[in-house]
């Protein structure tokens, strides 16, 4: 059972542009083969920050439409926010705030023998890293630069460095890097 940050980034390290747009990513369509379907099959619990949740609300669920779309995930999802956010009918979404450690304990219990997916953003993943709770980073690097935006992981992880487990090329635009996180105390 691993706690994994699975995401896509620009070459210069941003997961969304400065307008919180992912158009730069979606221009490619589904180019990373069965990476996501293989990954999500092994996920038992999900965490994300409020900007990501609100992005999903606005771009996928569309609550104000005549026929809103269903929530994206079957797995229980913890959303970190200090605010009251809209809920989604039929979705197992749990709103939390503050220290990530007790939330991680709840997520472990819910995930069974499956993995925990940290969707992002980068600082929330950094909070798990700060507590020694991030095991792996699986990042698809798109062949674009954005100049600014939401950072992939605003932390210094240098000594020990990440350990590269695999590198997979997808077409002429993406490479997926799978890293193991190591901690100085190990
Ligand atoms: N490229 C990709 O595959 C990918 C993947 C994921 C996300 N994204 C995009 O990247 C962007 C990420 O946005 P972001 O960097 O702002 O990150 P985010 O983690 O989605 O949202 C950050 C916000 O979450 C809340 N939060 C974080 N930690 C908290 C804690 N411990 N307790 C309480 N609240 C906490 C805070 O807002 P409040 O307290 O004010 O609510 C904080 O400002 C979004 O646009 C998202 O759609 C892209």
mmCIF file of C-alpha atoms and ligand atoms in Angstrom:
data_model
loop_
_atom_site.group_PDB
_atom_site.id
_atom_site.type_symbol
_atom_site.label_atom_id
_atom_site.label_comp_id
_atom_site.label_asym_id
_atom_site.label_seq_id
_atom_site.Cartn_x
_atom_site.Cartn_y
_atom_site.Cartn_z
ATOM 1 C CA UNK A 1 0.000 0.000 0.000
ATOM 2 C CA UNK A 2 1.616 3.261 -1.176
ATOM 3 C CA UNK A 3 0.776 6.939 -0.912
ATOM 4 C CA UNK A 4 1.308 8.230 -4.436
ATOM 5 C CA UNK A 5 1.282 11.598 -6.146
ATOM 6 C CA UNK A 6 0.072 10.845 -9.682
ATOM 7 C CA UNK A 7 -0.158 13.867 -11.932
ATOM 8 C CA UNK A 8 0.859 15.568 -15.159
ATOM 9 C CA UNK A 9 3.155 18.556 -15.341
ATOM 10 C CA UNK A 10 4.595 20.972 -17.839
ATOM 11 C CA UNK A 11 8.312 20.641 -18.547
ATOM 12 C CA UNK A 12 8.939 23.659 -16.319
ATOM 13 C CA UNK A 13 7.076 22.172 -13.365
ATOM 14 C CA UNK A 14 3.519 23.489 -13.333
ATOM 15 C CA UNK A 15 0.376 21.358 -12.995
ATOM 16 C CA UNK A 16 -1.978 24.179 -14.019
ATOM 17 C CA UNK A 17 -1.314 27.483 -15.735
ATOM 18 C CA UNK A 18 -1.658 30.829 -13.979
ATOM 19 C CA UNK A 19 -5.414 30.853 -14.763
ATOM 20 C CA UNK A 20 -5.828 27.368 -13.233
ATOM 21 C CA UNK A 21 -6.397 26.063 -16.742
ATOM 22 C CA UNK A 22 -5.475 22.581 -17.974
ATOM 23 C CA UNK A 23 -6.061 23.355 -21.662
ATOM 24 C CA UNK A 24 -2.333 22.900 -22.284
ATOM 25 C CA UNK A 25 -2.757 19.279 -21.082
ATOM 26 C CA UNK A 26 -6.073 18.390 -22.675
ATOM 27 C CA UNK A 27 -4.880 19.512 -26.121
ATOM 28 C CA UNK A 28 -3.035 16.153 -26.241
ATOM 29 C CA UNK A 29 -6.098 13.949 -25.604
ATOM 30 C CA UNK A 30 -5.539 10.481 -24.149
ATOM 31 C CA UNK A 31 -1.915 9.879 -25.029
ATOM 32 C CA UNK A 32 -0.582 8.039 -21.988
ATOM 33 C CA UNK A 33 -2.056 4.681 -22.992
ATOM 34 C CA UNK A 34 -3.385 2.570 -20.149
ATOM 35 C CA UNK A 35 -1.328 4.387 -17.486
ATOM 36 C CA UNK A 36 -4.325 5.946 -15.746
ATOM 37 C CA UNK A 37 -6.592 2.891 -15.908
ATOM 38 C CA UNK A 38 -3.832 0.684 -14.470
ATOM 39 C CA UNK A 39 -3.124 3.279 -11.772
ATOM 40 C CA UNK A 40 -6.695 4.001 -10.630
ATOM 41 C CA UNK A 41 -7.526 0.287 -10.389
ATOM 42 C CA UNK A 42 -5.121 0.075 -7.444
ATOM 43 C CA UNK A 43 -6.371 3.227 -5.659
ATOM 44 C CA UNK A 44 -8.504 2.882 -2.509
ATOM 45 C CA UNK A 45 -8.622 6.469 -1.224
ATOM 46 C CA UNK A 46 -8.098 9.933 -2.726
ATOM 47 C CA UNK A 47 -7.075 13.347 -1.379
ATOM 48 C CA UNK A 48 -7.084 16.750 -3.047
ATOM 49 C CA UNK A 49 -7.024 20.446 -2.224
ATOM 50 C CA UNK A 50 -9.925 22.814 -2.672
ATOM 51 C CA UNK A 51 -8.693 24.424 -5.914
ATOM 52 C CA UNK A 52 -8.575 21.019 -7.559
ATOM 53 C CA UNK A 53 -12.025 20.121 -6.170
ATOM 54 C CA UNK A 54 -13.484 23.397 -7.412
ATOM 55 C CA UNK A 55 -11.863 22.820 -10.807
ATOM 56 C CA UNK A 56 -13.607 19.433 -11.023
ATOM 57 C CA UNK A 57 -16.896 21.011 -9.944
ATOM 58 C CA UNK A 58 -16.647 23.669 -12.634
ATOM 59 C CA UNK A 59 -15.311 21.558 -15.483
ATOM 60 C CA UNK A 60 -16.759 18.070 -14.953
ATOM 61 C CA UNK A 61 -19.753 18.178 -12.650
ATOM 62 C CA UNK A 62 -21.315 21.427 -13.827
ATOM 63 C CA UNK A 63 -23.808 21.481 -10.931
ATOM 64 C CA UNK A 64 -25.906 24.335 -12.322
ATOM 65 C CA UNK A 65 -26.574 22.538 -15.591
ATOM 66 C CA UNK A 66 -29.882 20.787 -16.254
ATOM 67 C CA UNK A 67 -28.113 17.434 -15.974
ATOM 68 C CA UNK A 68 -25.021 17.666 -13.788
ATOM 69 C CA UNK A 69 -22.430 14.960 -14.336
ATOM 70 C CA UNK A 70 -21.691 12.323 -11.712
ATOM 71 C CA UNK A 71 -18.666 12.558 -9.404
ATOM 72 C CA UNK A 72 -15.555 11.153 -11.040
ATOM 73 C CA UNK A 73 -14.369 8.648 -8.455
ATOM 74 C CA UNK A 74 -15.761 5.553 -6.764
ATOM 75 C CA UNK A 75 -13.145 5.759 -4.021
ATOM 76 C CA UNK A 76 -13.765 7.859 -0.887
ATOM 77 C CA UNK A 77 -12.235 11.304 -1.393
ATOM 78 C CA UNK A 78 -10.914 13.719 1.230
ATOM 79 C CA UNK A 79 -10.988 17.393 0.204
ATOM 80 C CA UNK A 80 -8.825 19.796 2.186
ATOM 81 C CA UNK A 81 -10.305 23.246 2.718
ATOM 82 C CA UNK A 82 -10.773 25.853 5.420
ATOM 83 C CA UNK A 83 -14.008 26.891 3.699
ATOM 84 C CA UNK A 84 -17.507 25.425 3.287
ATOM 85 C CA UNK A 85 -17.605 23.969 -0.217
ATOM 86 C CA UNK A 86 -20.550 22.683 -2.269
ATOM 87 C CA UNK A 87 -21.303 18.990 -1.851
ATOM 88 C CA UNK A 88 -22.130 16.592 -4.672
ATOM 89 C CA UNK A 89 -25.109 14.240 -4.540
ATOM 90 C CA UNK A 90 -24.076 10.617 -4.275
ATOM 91 C CA UNK A 91 -20.359 11.330 -3.918
ATOM 92 C CA UNK A 92 -18.316 10.027 -0.997
ATOM 93 C CA UNK A 93 -16.463 13.310 -0.400
ATOM 94 C CA UNK A 94 -15.226 14.168 3.084
ATOM 95 C CA UNK A 95 -14.161 17.731 3.852
ATOM 96 C CA UNK A 96 -11.182 18.134 6.175
ATOM 97 C CA UNK A 97 -8.662 20.766 7.193
ATOM 98 C CA UNK A 98 -5.375 21.183 8.982
ATOM 99 C CA UNK A 99 -2.903 18.429 9.866
ATOM 100 C CA UNK A 100 -2.683 15.789 7.148
ATOM 101 C CA UNK A 101 -1.535 13.008 9.545
ATOM 102 C CA UNK A 102 -4.898 12.050 11.090
ATOM 103 C CA UNK A 103 -6.496 12.264 7.662
ATOM 104 C CA UNK A 104 -3.846 9.928 6.291
ATOM 105 C CA UNK A 105 -4.692 7.450 9.055
ATOM 106 C CA UNK A 106 -8.367 7.554 8.042
ATOM 107 C CA UNK A 107 -7.409 7.120 4.412
ATOM 108 C CA UNK A 108 -5.221 4.097 5.177
ATOM 109 C CA UNK A 109 -8.114 2.461 7.002
ATOM 110 C CA UNK A 110 -10.497 3.150 4.123
ATOM 111 C CA UNK A 111 -8.088 2.096 1.372
ATOM 112 C CA UNK A 112 -7.780 -1.522 2.559
ATOM 113 C CA UNK A 113 -4.792 -2.981 0.769
ATOM 114 C CA UNK A 114 -4.948 -0.428 -2.040
ATOM 115 C CA UNK A 115 -2.981 2.773 -2.603
ATOM 116 C CA UNK A 116 -3.706 6.370 -1.635
ATOM 117 C CA UNK A 117 -3.809 8.868 -4.497
ATOM 118 C CA UNK A 118 -2.775 12.425 -3.728
ATOM 119 C CA UNK A 119 -4.284 14.290 -6.681
ATOM 120 C CA UNK A 120 -2.706 17.618 -5.755
ATOM 121 C CA UNK A 121 -2.038 20.459 -5.727
ATOM 122 C CA UNK A 122 1.618 20.521 -5.078
ATOM 123 C CA UNK A 123 1.617 22.152 -1.650
ATOM 124 C CA UNK A 124 -0.908 19.660 -0.267
ATOM 125 C CA UNK A 125 1.326 16.836 -1.486
ATOM 126 C CA UNK A 126 4.207 18.722 0.143
ATOM 127 C CA UNK A 127 2.347 18.637 3.468
ATOM 128 C CA UNK A 128 2.233 14.830 3.243
ATOM 129 C CA UNK A 129 5.929 14.815 2.287
ATOM 130 C CA UNK A 130 6.770 17.038 5.278
ATOM 131 C CA UNK A 131 5.246 14.371 7.544
ATOM 132 C CA UNK A 132 7.128 11.506 5.867
ATOM 133 C CA UNK A 133 3.910 10.170 4.316
ATOM 134 C CA UNK A 134 4.648 10.427 0.575
ATOM 135 C CA UNK A 135 5.964 7.159 -0.888
ATOM 136 C CA UNK A 136 5.981 7.679 -4.651
ATOM 137 C CA UNK A 137 5.643 10.296 -7.363
ATOM 138 C CA UNK A 138 4.325 9.272 -10.779
ATOM 139 C CA UNK A 139 4.498 12.268 -13.064
ATOM 140 C CA UNK A 140 3.825 12.606 -16.777
ATOM 141 C CA UNK A 141 5.836 15.451 -18.246
ATOM 142 C CA UNK A 142 4.179 17.149 -21.203
ATOM 143 C CA UNK A 143 6.219 18.804 -23.914
ATOM 144 C CA UNK A 144 5.111 22.328 -23.028
ATOM 145 C CA UNK A 145 6.370 25.128 -20.803
ATOM 146 C CA UNK A 146 3.962 27.464 -19.015
ATOM 147 C CA UNK A 147 6.234 30.048 -17.405
ATOM 148 C CA UNK A 148 4.084 30.264 -14.287
ATOM 149 C CA UNK A 149 1.162 28.548 -12.593
ATOM 150 C CA UNK A 150 0.460 25.992 -9.853
ATOM 151 C CA UNK A 151 3.749 24.324 -8.886
ATOM 152 C CA UNK A 152 4.244 20.568 -9.169
ATOM 153 C CA UNK A 153 5.816 20.199 -5.720
ATOM 154 C CA UNK A 154 7.064 23.318 -3.929
ATOM 155 C CA UNK A 155 9.507 21.537 -1.647
ATOM 156 C CA UNK A 156 13.250 20.885 -1.642
ATOM 157 C CA UNK A 157 13.853 17.164 -2.083
ATOM 158 C CA UNK A 158 17.554 16.882 -2.739
ATOM 159 C CA UNK A 159 19.343 14.710 -0.172
ATOM 160 C CA UNK A 160 18.543 11.935 -0.475
ATOM 161 C CA UNK A 161 17.284 12.418 -4.031
ATOM 162 C CA UNK A 162 14.246 10.668 -5.412
ATOM 163 C CA UNK A 163 14.950 7.206 -6.762
ATOM 164 C CA UNK A 164 13.859 6.708 -10.357
ATOM 165 C CA UNK A 165 11.990 3.401 -10.713
ATOM 166 C CA UNK A 166 10.788 3.587 -14.326
ATOM 167 C CA UNK A 167 10.630 5.972 -17.275
ATOM 168 C CA UNK A 168 8.042 5.382 -19.989
ATOM 169 C CA UNK A 169 7.815 7.332 -23.232
ATOM 170 C CA UNK A 170 4.374 8.052 -24.704
ATOM 171 C CA UNK A 171 4.468 9.173 -28.332
ATOM 172 C CA UNK A 172 6.384 12.359 -29.096
ATOM 173 C CA UNK A 173 4.979 14.467 -26.239
ATOM 174 C CA UNK A 174 5.074 12.661 -22.896
ATOM 175 C CA UNK A 175 7.412 10.818 -20.608
ATOM 176 C CA UNK A 176 6.105 9.283 -17.390
ATOM 177 C CA UNK A 177 8.598 9.132 -14.540
ATOM 178 C CA UNK A 178 7.912 6.917 -11.543
ATOM 179 C CA UNK A 179 9.943 7.836 -8.472
ATOM 180 C CA UNK A 180 10.304 6.416 -4.997
ATOM 181 C CA UNK A 181 10.578 9.029 -2.241
ATOM 182 C CA UNK A 182 13.384 8.442 0.251
ATOM 183 C CA UNK A 183 13.795 10.179 3.590
ATOM 184 C CA UNK A 184 17.014 11.128 5.341
ATOM 185 C CA UNK A 185 16.133 8.968 8.341
ATOM 186 C CA UNK A 186 15.836 5.775 6.263
HETATM 187 N N1 LIG B 1 -1.931 18.558 -14.099
HETATM 188 C C1 LIG B 1 -2.719 17.771 -13.373
HETATM 189 O O1 LIG B 1 -2.848 16.575 -13.651
HETATM 190 C C2 LIG B 1 -3.424 18.340 -12.179
HETATM 191 C C3 LIG B 1 -3.695 17.513 -11.089
HETATM 192 C C4 LIG B 1 -4.290 18.058 -9.966
HETATM 193 C C5 LIG B 1 -4.640 19.399 -9.952
HETATM 194 N N2 LIG B 1 -4.403 20.169 -11.029
HETATM 195 C C6 LIG B 1 -4.745 21.602 -11.033
HETATM 196 O O2 LIG B 1 -3.692 22.260 -10.349
HETATM 197 C C7 LIG B 1 -4.225 23.339 -9.594
HETATM 198 C C8 LIG B 1 -3.819 23.127 -8.141
HETATM 199 O O3 LIG B 1 -4.205 24.193 -7.397
HETATM 200 P P1 LIG B 1 -3.494 24.589 -6.017
HETATM 201 O O4 LIG B 1 -2.029 24.611 -6.215
HETATM 202 O O5 LIG B 1 -4.213 25.807 -5.534
HETATM 203 O O6 LIG B 1 -3.749 23.374 -5.045
HETATM 204 P P2 LIG B 1 -4.979 22.654 -4.302
HETATM 205 O O7 LIG B 1 -4.289 21.732 -3.351
HETATM 206 O O8 LIG B 1 -5.934 22.054 -5.249
HETATM 207 O O9 LIG B 1 -5.747 23.792 -3.470
HETATM 208 C C9 LIG B 1 -5.063 24.540 -2.502
HETATM 209 C C10 LIG B 1 -6.044 24.988 -1.445
HETATM 210 O O10 LIG B 1 -6.510 23.865 -0.694
HETATM 211 C C11 LIG B 1 -6.752 24.268 0.653
HETATM 212 N N3 LIG B 1 -5.839 23.519 1.521
HETATM 213 C C12 LIG B 1 -4.642 22.952 1.222
HETATM 214 N N4 LIG B 1 -4.116 22.325 2.280
HETATM 215 C C13 LIG B 1 -4.996 22.499 3.292
HETATM 216 C C14 LIG B 1 -5.032 22.074 4.651
HETATM 217 N N5 LIG B 1 -4.047 21.324 5.199
HETATM 218 N N6 LIG B 1 -6.111 22.415 5.397
HETATM 219 C C15 LIG B 1 -7.125 23.141 4.873
HETATM 220 N N7 LIG B 1 -7.145 23.575 3.596
HETATM 221 C C16 LIG B 1 -6.091 23.254 2.814
HETATM 222 C C17 LIG B 1 -6.456 25.771 0.709
HETATM 223 O O11 LIG B 1 -7.628 26.497 0.332
HETATM 224 P P3 LIG B 1 -8.902 26.926 1.233
HETATM 225 O O12 LIG B 1 -8.577 26.632 2.676
HETATM 226 O O13 LIG B 1 -9.068 28.375 0.948
HETATM 227 O O14 LIG B 1 -10.040 26.129 0.698
HETATM 228 C C18 LIG B 1 -5.451 25.933 -0.404
HETATM 229 O O15 LIG B 1 -5.354 27.241 -0.903
HETATM 230 C C19 LIG B 1 -5.728 23.336 -9.809
HETATM 231 O O16 LIG B 1 -6.065 24.227 -10.838
HETATM 232 C C20 LIG B 1 -6.016 21.910 -10.292
HETATM 233 O O17 LIG B 1 -7.146 21.837 -11.112
HETATM 234 C C21 LIG B 1 -3.765 19.676 -12.128
#
